[in-house]
Each structure stands twice: as C-alpha cells, then as structure tokens.
Amino acid sequence: MSTPVISSREADVLALLGEHLSNAEIAARLFISVRTVESHVSSLLRKLAVPDRRALSRRAAEFAPVQTATPVLPAPLTAFVGRVRERGELAEAVKKHRQVTAVGPGGVGKTRLALAVAAELAGEFADGVWFVDLAPVTDPGRVGAAVAAALGVGEQPGRGIDDSVFAVLADRQALLVWDNCEQIRDGVAPFLERLLAACPGVRVLVTSRARLMVPFERVFPVPPLSRAGGGDSEAVELFLERSAAVGLSWDPSVRDTVVALCERLDGMALAIELAAARCPTLGLDGLVAGLSDQLRILAGGPRAADRHRSVRAVLDWSHDLLEPADRALLRRVSVFVVPFTAEAAAELAGFAPLDPGAVADGLGRLAEQSLLTVVPSASATRYRALETIRQYGAERLDEAGESEAVRSRHVQWCMDRAAGLLDTDGADWRARFDAVAEDLRAALAWAAEQSRLRADAYRLALSLAESAFTRNLPGESQQRYEQAAALAGADADAGESLRLAAAVAGCRRLGDDMYRLHRAAAEAARRAGDLAGAGHDLAAAATVAYRFSSEFTRIPAVEETMALLEEARKLSGAGGLGPGPDLGDVRASDPGRASGSGPGSDSAAGLGDVPASDSASDSASGPGPGLGGAPAPAPSAAVALAEAAVLADAFGAVQGATDNTVEETIALAERAVALAHRAGDPVAESAALDALSGARSWAGDSFAAADAARRRIDLLTPLPPTPARTHELLDALAMASGTALGAGGLAEARRWGRQLAGHPLLAEAGHHATSWLLVADAFAGRGGEVLTGSGRFLDAWERGGRQQSFSLGPAAASVAMVHGLRGDRAARAEWLGIVDRAGTAEEYRHGYGAILDAMVLLHDGDAAEALDRLAPEPEQVWKWVTWIWLHWYVALRAEASVLAGHPAARARTAAARSLVAGNPVATAHVDRADALLDGDLPRLLATAKAFEAAGSRYQAARSLLLAGDEHAAAGTAALAEWGLVR
C-alpha cells in the first residue's frame, strides 16, 4: 500500500498527536488556531483511514517530526546592535525569576532588548513566547483583554476574559513579553499577580519606564548603550549602522566626532537613531552643531535626568527643524493610539495651519525623519509613532493649546467609524473593527470625562457595545452597555442600556449579572416614571432567578423572588389578571430536586448550560397601559412568565417547588405564550414557549415539547442578531436539538445541533457548542463524526477549566458509548471519567447514563446487565427520564426485557408501544423487541429498514446482526463503514 500524501503542516500536527497533546496544546505549539488543528485532524483521519486520534498517534512515527516552533514576536526592520552583556544578564534573570521588569527611560532600548532576549529563549519554553503591546491600552481593566487578543484566546461562557486567559495558560510553559506597561501599572500589577498564581509554568518579561511595585518583581535596569571602547563602542556601532542604512559611509577620520556625538546623547538608542536619520540632510557637522546648541540649554540636573533629557533634546531639536505644518501634523496625530491612514490623519489634523491636502506629504516627511514608522497593510498604508514619540507629541499638543480641539475631532472621527461598524456586511468587518477599536476605547475614555461631550460619550459607548458583541467580545459589550447606562442623560435610556447589558450577561452565562442588571433597569424605569416598565423589569429578574438558576453563584432566595414578583404585579398593572390556577404555597425544593431535574431550564438535562435570553430584554411594546385601561401586553406577558417560573417552576429550577401539578404548570405557561404573542414580542414569546416546552415534557408529551421548541426557532430566525435574540436563539437551538432527539427526529436533532456548533458566539466554547451534536450523532450511529467532534469538545472543556454542567454529561457519555460500541474499553473508561467530572451523578445513574450504558451492554450481548441498568419503572425515575429520554428508556427497557427473558417482557413492549407511538426510532425498537419475542425474522428485518429511514444507522445494522447468518455479515460491514467496528 502506498504511503498517503500529507502536507508538512499535517505532519506537524500528526507528530504532536503522537505526543498525546490536545488540540489546544497543538494550536499553541504551532501558533495556529484550534479550529485549524481540528481541520487537520479531520483530514488526517480521512487520509490515513483510521477511526480516531488514538490511531493517529500510533501512526505518528511514520512521518517527519514536528519542526521547532518559532516565537510569536514582532519582526524588527533593523538589525539589533550590541547589548551583549545586557542580553546575557537579562536572559539569566528571566530563567531564574518568574517575573522580570526591564526598567528604563523612554528611548533607552527596552523593547528591542526584550525582543532579542525573548527570541533567544524561545526554545526553552515548550509553548513558545508571546508578545503583548500594551501601549494602545488606556483602560487598566483591559489588560487581560489585551493579553487574550495576543494569545488568540476568546471569552469562555460563565467566566470573564481574565479567567479565560488563566485557563488557557494554566498548564503551559510559555514566556510572555508585555511592552509599554507604565501608563496602566494599576491594571498590570493585579492581573500579573493572578496570572502567575494560576499559571505556574508562565514567565513574564515586562518593559516599563517605572517599576510595577509588586513584591514578586525582579527589576532589571536597562542602561544606555555602552560608550566604552571609543570608536568601537556599541553606541558608535549603532550610529554607523543606522546612518549606513540611509546610504552614508564614513571616513575613519570622523570616528572621534561620532564618539563625541554619542557621548552627548548619553548612549540613548532612540536619540542616536533619530540623529542618524538626519545625517543625509544636515551632515555630521550640522548635526553636531545643532545638538550642541540644544544640549547647552538642558545642562544641569542629575545624570539620570540628563539621560532622559537627551531623548527629549533630540526630539525637541528634530521638532524645531520641522516646518510649522509638519510640527502641527506630528502633535495632532499623536492622539491616534494604533496605526492610522493618511485619510484618517487628514480628517483629524487637516485644519489651519495645516491644509488637508498636504497631510499625506507631511506624513511621508515625518516617516523619512524616523518620527513616524510606515506600517504595511493589506488595505492601505498606515503610520504609527513609537510610544515615546507619541507621548512627546501629546505634550506638544497640550503646549499648543490644541488638545481639546484635536481630541474632540478624534471623538467625532471615532463616532463616525463606530457608526460605520454597525453595518456588519462584508468579509472585512472584523479587520475594520480591529483597526479602530483601541482608538474608539481611548476616545470614549476621554469623552466620558468631558461634561460637554457626555451625550457623545453615551452614543459612542452604545456603538462600541454593539460592535464588541458582534466581534464576539461579550465581556466588553456588557461593560460598554453598563457604561452607556451611567452616561445616559435620561433614565429611560439608562434602563434600555441596562436591559441590553442583561441580555449580554445572559450570553455569558452570568446569572448574578442578569439578575442585578434587570433590577437596576427597574430602578431606572421608576426614576423615569415608567412604573409598568419597572414591573416588566422586576418580572424579568424573577424569571431569570428560576430559569437560569444553575448559572448563579448566589441563588436568590425564594422569598426574595416572590417579593419581586408581587411588586412586578403591582407596578405593571397585571395583578388583576390573577395568577391563574391556585398553586398554593411555594416551598423550597427537596434535595433531589436541587440536582436540576426540570425539563426546560438551565438545570434541565442540560439545555440551560447553553445561553438563553431573558424573557423581555428586547420587548417591542411600550410599557404604558393598554387600550381601555387594560394592562399593557409586554409587562403582563413578563409577569405571566415570571409566575410560570416562580410559582409553577416550569423551568425545573434548583430552588423550585416540587408539588405543583402538570396541569397548573401548563396553564400558566400557555397564558405566558398567549400574552407574549399579543405583545408582538418574538423574544418574549420564545421564552414563554421554553416554559411551555418544559411543562409539556413534565407531562411526558415529548412531541408537544419538541413542537414548542421548533416554534421558538421559527420566531427567532428572522430577527436581527441583538443580544437578547442571540441569547434566546442559542437556548432554542439546544432545546430544539434535545427535544427532537426525544421525539425520534434524528435528522432534526442533528440539524439544530450543527447550527448550535457553528454559532460564532460559541467559537471559544466548543464543549457547549458541540454537546448536542455529539449526542445526536451518537444516537444516529455516526461514530466517526462523534470521535472527530470529541476532540473539539475535550479541548474546549479543558481550556474552560473542566466545568461541570448539566449539558456536558450527556455529550461525554455519548462519546463513551461510541468507544464502547467499538470495543475500546480504555477510551470508554477515560470518557466515563470525564462524565463523572463534567456531569452529575444522579442524572447519569438514572437518566441518560442508563440509556447509553444499556445500548453498549446490549451490543455486547449482555442483556441481563442491560436490563439491570434499566430496572426501575419509568415512574420511579421520572425526574430523570421524563424529558427527552423517556421514549428511549421505555423502548430499550422493553427490548432488554425480551432479550433477557423477563416474564413481563410482553407487557412491557405493549406499554412501551402505546407511549412511543409516533416516534419512528422508538417504535422500531419496540417492533424489534416484539419480532424477537415472536421469532418473526421478516418483521425483524423490516425494522432495519425502519431504523434506516429514521436516520438511526447503528440500530439498522444491529437489527441485521440480531437476524444472524448472512444478514449479520452485512450488519458488521455497515458498522465498519461507520467507524463502529471492533
């Protein structure tokens, strides 16, 4: 057999699979995305015709070893000169200490030295080196976000971006280089301390003009370039190298002059480079003369101050040599914190004495004199100033009295760019956002402090919040919506911003924040005189407390949410509607209910672990009174949903009551649906349908539960991707996939599961994204797809801190089942261990685990053990199987009873047939059980076709295996084709 042709990158991935690394670890080692790794793994599985990554790891030795990873560092455009002693000493310091701060004045050469040392040490860090430029960061709270962006880390649901960084780096051996930390030391120090504590294999090399003043800091003072050795010194070498770069060569006779020049510049690297850039126009003698005059003015003061002044002297001197228009341009473009285009510079800086048409030429002149750096870009040439020069320009801007005017123009420029970003069409949207995001943040920070610009700051905060959400930065989006609420001039606007913030918090699976923000929105509505709106928000808070109870760190007390509900009724005018059926006292749950057995909530068999919306954060209807004095529809719908949640516990909350009847729960949920529909609010209607789906599943009506879930998809799909709609849609997709599976709609379950897995908001949460697709694929018998997808699930689960939640257990157990069908006992045991940590014991024991384990035991021919696994009557374990597992439980129990020869086998098949009628897969199971009981071979073979038609490939093959003889051979061949061969 010929050797398959694989690419060099695939060989790299394969070699690392041979080292038993996860996809996330491979991504970090090769500096590619996890999704790219997943693609390579899938390609390798196909090319090498092997069933799983274990088999791939065994093939790794046949191919070339992985190449050494290169450091993720900026590539300087000029050669690094000198610093032999400092490079060695700094490298040793980094090896011995976990955090080293290279300290020195601006322009001394800290960044170049740190980059050189990091490149030398790259081979000593298994997971490489990573560069983080903090110069554009103006908000101390965004240090973690900057580090995450450099690492390519996205936010994990249920945790902030800082914690996501810590999770990714927790077991890594990496060196991080943080550049330009001085302006945000208050943010760097606490983040750094938490990082080092959480990530023992990480070391951090910081550059800063000042110490971080933390106890674990090792300070390394960066001195100026050495002038020892006269004409052979490092300082002279740098001057000669940089002047040669601009086409100059020097006679040896001028060495003494160069030595004197470098001495006057105190060996400051930036000063020497700027002076060398002037040589072609001024000559060495003109350079010396100009600097001599400038330096005489700056005589006196301590030596350390002189060193810093030498850079300022050269900057002052370079500045004074500029034409007035170029001086204006240099100081005005200093407000840009990231590379900018000539067009942007003209818009910002093009006012008297500067002609907008002359800006492009001016930028070119500033670049020729090394005051700006040209940054190549795919879309347009961009310019940037070194941080030292940018800060110098900002000082000159203040001195010229132009700071307020230019920064105001910058705010307006940013507002225009932010408005343009609201149009998200085009493949370049993400690049457009990234190109201006830091400028938007800087402009917002400045404008927020200017009372006259408060309205502009409010609008900019709203725009940035919306764009950040689109960019999959939900943490920042929530922060900006809350900031907008604080900046709003009207309480009504503040309330709307807080509702949007609550919806984003829902996408982040932060129940406490959802609850807090809805209550804050209610207070804003009260201040605005909108009492009905306040009732609407309080009802939403009460609903959140029950619907997403497993996402809280502190679950609100029952008495607290009851009080909110009562207040919501009064304020909204919905009290006259009454609570529906008399539900009696609401009591705290018993210990069994606390395990989250409900059908439609975040604690219900796992669906709530995927984000879902609050019921009314995007209400389309105004909150005022309705026609004829009747309560307004939207607040009434919100109160009705809160009643279904709090009084009837339709979502199966942790703190929910246990003795409400199914009929009462359905009645309240149906009323909530009707009122939300009347209000014309699809998001609220979807939330009410979620309650109805849960209530129907309590009744054991799997088809009605699935229908309600499908209706949610139909309602939400046409809507724009607001936070509330996105939040609700993700939950609806998960619910639709799960309930379709429960009703035997395997194709539907896989379709909704694929949509959920591909949603961009879950790109960094592959365990939550793929959970229901893994379950659907496993039940459909798609073993290869399950094993391929399990890599993404496991990588994300590990990167996410190995969370336990109600949606992850069934997914991990489904992977374990596939390994069991393949006869891989070791892999099955490994995944069952993951089930123990990712899921809950009671759900596994009595719910999905009983079903999946029974399928493996039946496959192995151990019917008695399978029946023991399914021994309890469905009524005994109703809280675990009532939801999507009921039909599977009774059908498999009937089949196991037949195969084990149980005396009640025929009665059980009859009871199961009545219950699962309409479910094509479960009905085929019962038909197979009856065929086996009666010894009816034609009927048994007919079930193979029925399973195939229903999309259950594995069960179709199993029918052939049970038929024996030549049929068994066909069944075995089918299992081999689908990756389920032993």
Coordinates of N, CA, C and O in Angstrom, one line a residue, residues 697-767:
S697 N -43.1 18.6 28.7 CA -42.2 17.5 29.0 C -42.5 16.9 30.4 O -42.4 15.7 30.6
W698 N -42.9 17.8 31.3 CA -43.3 17.2 32.6 C -44.5 16.3 32.4 O -44.6 15.3 33.2
A699 N -45.3 16.6 31.5 CA -46.5 15.7 31.2 C -46.1 14.5 30.4 O -47.0 13.6 30.2
G700 N -44.9 14.3 30.0 CA -44.5 13.2 29.2 C -44.8 13.3 27.8 O -44.8 12.3 27.0
D701 N -45.2 14.5 27.3 CA -45.6 14.7 25.9 C -44.4 15.2 25.1 O -44.2 16.4 24.9
S702 N -43.6 14.3 24.7 CA -42.4 14.6 24.0 C -42.6 15.3 22.7 O -41.8 16.2 22.3
F703 N -43.7 15.0 22.0 CA -44.0 15.7 20.7 C -44.4 17.1 20.9 O -43.9 18.0 20.2
A704 N -45.2 17.4 21.9 CA -45.6 18.8 22.2 C -44.4 19.6 22.7 O -44.2 20.8 22.3
A705 N -43.5 19.0 23.4 CA -42.3 19.7 23.9 C -41.4 20.0 22.7 O -40.9 21.1 22.6
A706 N -41.3 19.1 21.8 CA -40.4 19.3 20.6 C -41.1 20.4 19.7 O -40.4 21.2 19.1
D707 N -42.4 20.4 19.6 CA -43.1 21.4 18.8 C -42.9 22.8 19.3 O -42.7 23.7 18.5
A708 N -43.0 22.9 20.6 CA -42.8 24.2 21.2 C -41.4 24.7 20.9 O -41.1 25.9 20.7
A709 N -40.4 23.8 21.0 CA -39.0 24.2 20.7 C -38.8 24.6 19.3 O -38.1 25.6 19.0
R710 N -39.5 23.9 18.4 CA -39.4 24.3 16.9 C -40.0 25.7 16.7 O -39.5 26.5 15.9
R711 N -41.1 25.9 17.4 CA -41.8 27.2 17.2 C -40.8 28.4 17.6 O -40.8 29.5 17.0
R712 N -40.0 28.1 18.6 CA -39.0 29.2 19.0 C -38.1 29.5 17.9 O -37.7 30.7 17.6
I713 N -37.6 28.5 17.2 CA -36.6 28.7 16.1 C -37.3 29.5 15.0 O -36.7 30.5 14.5
D714 N -38.5 29.2 14.7 CA -39.3 29.9 13.7 C -39.4 31.4 14.0 O -39.4 32.3 13.2
L715 N -39.7 31.6 15.3 CA -39.9 33.0 15.7 C -38.6 33.8 15.7 O -38.6 35.0 15.3
L716 N -37.5 33.2 16.1 CA -36.3 33.9 16.3 C -35.4 34.1 15.0 O -34.7 35.1 14.9
T717 N -35.5 33.1 14.1 CA -34.6 33.1 13.0 C -34.7 34.4 12.2 O -33.6 35.0 11.8
P718 N -35.8 35.0 11.9 CA -35.9 36.2 11.1 C -35.4 37.5 11.8 O -35.2 38.5 11.1
L719 N -35.2 37.5 13.1 CA -34.9 38.7 13.8 C -33.4 39.1 13.7 O -32.5 38.2 13.5
P720 N -33.1 40.4 13.8 CA -31.7 40.8 13.8 C -31.0 40.2 15.0 O -31.6 40.0 16.1
P721 N -29.7 40.1 14.9 CA -28.9 39.4 16.0 C -28.6 40.3 17.2 O -27.4 40.5 17.5
T722 N -29.6 40.8 17.8 CA -29.4 41.6 19.1 C -29.0 40.6 20.2 O -29.1 39.4 20.1
P723 N -28.4 41.2 21.3 CA -28.0 40.3 22.3 C -29.1 39.4 22.9 O -28.9 38.2 23.1
A724 N -30.3 40.0 23.1 CA -31.4 39.2 23.6 C -31.8 38.1 22.7 O -32.1 37.0 23.1
R725 N -31.9 38.4 21.4 CA -32.3 37.4 20.4 C -31.2 36.3 20.3 O -31.5 35.1 20.2
T726 N -30.0 36.7 20.3 CA -28.9 35.7 20.2 C -28.9 34.8 21.4 O -28.8 33.6 21.3
H727 N -29.1 35.4 22.6 CA -29.2 34.7 23.9 C -30.3 33.6 23.8 O -30.1 32.5 24.1
E728 N -31.4 34.1 23.3 CA -32.6 33.2 23.3 C -32.4 32.1 22.2 O -32.8 31.0 22.3
L729 N -31.8 32.5 21.0 CA -31.7 31.6 19.9 C -30.8 30.4 20.3 O -31.0 29.3 19.9
L730 N -29.7 30.7 21.0 CA -28.8 29.6 21.4 C -29.5 28.6 22.3 O -29.3 27.4 22.1
D731 N -30.3 29.1 23.2 CA -31.0 28.2 24.0 C -32.1 27.4 23.2 O -32.3 26.2 23.4
A732 N -32.7 28.1 22.3 CA -33.7 27.5 21.4 C -33.1 26.4 20.6 O -33.7 25.3 20.4
L733 N -31.9 26.6 20.0 CA -31.3 25.6 19.2 C -31.0 24.4 20.0 O -31.2 23.2 19.6
A734 N -30.5 24.6 21.2 CA -30.2 23.4 22.1 C -31.4 22.7 22.4 O -31.5 21.5 22.4
M735 N -32.5 23.4 22.8 CA -33.7 22.8 23.2 C -34.3 22.1 22.0 O -34.9 21.0 22.1
A736 N -34.3 22.7 20.8 CA -34.8 22.0 19.6 C -34.1 20.7 19.3 O -34.7 19.7 19.0
S737 N -32.7 20.8 19.5 CA -32.0 19.5 19.2 C -32.3 18.5 20.2 O -32.6 17.3 19.8
G738 N -32.4 18.8 21.5 CA -32.7 17.8 22.5 C -34.1 17.3 22.4 O -34.3 16.0 22.5
T739 N -35.0 18.1 22.2 CA -36.4 17.6 22.1 C -36.7 16.9 20.9 O -37.5 15.9 20.8
A740 N -36.0 17.2 19.8 CA -36.2 16.5 18.5 C -35.6 15.1 18.7 O -36.2 14.1 18.3
L741 N -34.5 15.0 19.4 CA -33.9 13.7 19.7 C -34.9 12.8 20.6 O -35.1 11.6 20.3
G742 N -35.6 13.5 21.5 CA -36.5 12.8 22.4 C -37.7 12.3 21.6 O -38.4 11.3 22.0
A743 N -38.1 13.0 20.5 CA -39.2 12.6 19.8 C -38.9 11.7 18.6 O -39.7 11.3 17.8
G744 N -37.6 11.3 18.5 CA -37.2 10.4 17.4 C -36.8 11.1 16.1 O -36.6 10.5 15.1
G745 N -36.7 12.5 16.1 CA -36.4 13.2 14.9 C -34.9 13.4 14.8 O -34.3 14.5 15.1
L746 N -34.2 12.4 14.5 CA -32.7 12.4 14.5 C -32.1 13.4 13.5 O -31.1 14.1 13.8
A747 N -32.7 13.5 12.3 CA -32.2 14.4 11.3 C -32.4 15.9 11.8 O -31.5 16.7 11.7
E748 N -33.5 16.2 12.4 CA -33.8 17.5 13.0 C -32.8 17.8 14.1 O -32.2 18.9 14.3
A749 N -32.6 16.8 15.0 CA -31.7 17.0 16.1 C -30.3 17.3 15.6 O -29.6 18.1 16.2
R750 N -29.8 16.6 14.6 CA -28.5 16.9 14.0 C -28.5 18.2 13.4 O -27.5 18.9 13.5
R751 N -29.6 18.6 12.7 CA -29.6 19.9 12.0 C -29.5 21.1 13.1 O -28.6 22.0 12.9
W752 N -30.3 21.0 14.1 CA -30.2 22.1 15.1 C -28.8 22.0 15.8 O -28.3 23.0 16.2
G753 N -28.4 20.8 16.1 CA -27.1 20.6 16.7 C -25.9 21.2 15.9 O -25.0 21.9 16.5
R754 N -26.0 21.1 14.6 CA -24.9 21.6 13.7 C -25.0 23.2 13.8 O -24.0 23.8 13.8
Q755 N -26.2 23.7 13.8 CA -26.3 25.2 13.8 C -25.8 25.7 15.1 O -25.1 26.7 15.2
L756 N -26.0 25.0 16.2 CA -25.5 25.4 17.5 C -24.0 25.3 17.5 O -23.3 26.2 18.0
A757 N -23.5 24.2 17.0 CA -22.0 24.0 17.0 C -21.3 25.1 16.1 O -20.1 25.4 16.4
G758 N -22.0 25.6 15.1 CA -21.3 26.6 14.3 C -21.6 28.0 14.6 O -21.1 28.9 13.9
H759 N -22.3 28.3 15.7 CA -22.6 29.7 16.1 C -21.3 30.4 16.5 O -20.6 29.9 17.4
P760 N -21.0 31.5 16.0 CA -19.7 32.2 16.3 C -19.6 32.6 17.7 O -18.5 32.7 18.2
L761 N -20.7 32.8 18.4 CA -20.6 33.2 19.9 C -20.0 32.1 20.7 O -19.5 32.3 21.8
L762 N -20.1 30.8 20.2 CA -19.6 29.7 20.9 C -18.3 29.2 20.4 O -17.9 28.1 20.7
A763 N -17.6 30.0 19.6 CA -16.4 29.6 19.0 C -15.3 29.2 20.0 O -14.5 28.3 19.8
E764 N -15.3 29.9 21.1 CA -14.3 29.6 22.2 C -14.9 28.6 23.2 O -14.3 28.4 24.2
A765 N -16.1 28.1 23.0 CA -16.8 27.2 24.0 C -17.2 26.0 23.2 O -18.4 25.6 23.2
G766 N -16.3 25.3 22.6 CA -16.6 24.1 21.8 C -17.3 23.0 22.6 O -18.0 22.2 22.0
H767 N -17.1 22.9 23.9 CA -17.8 21.9 24.7 C -19.3 22.2 24.7 O -20.1 21.3 24.5

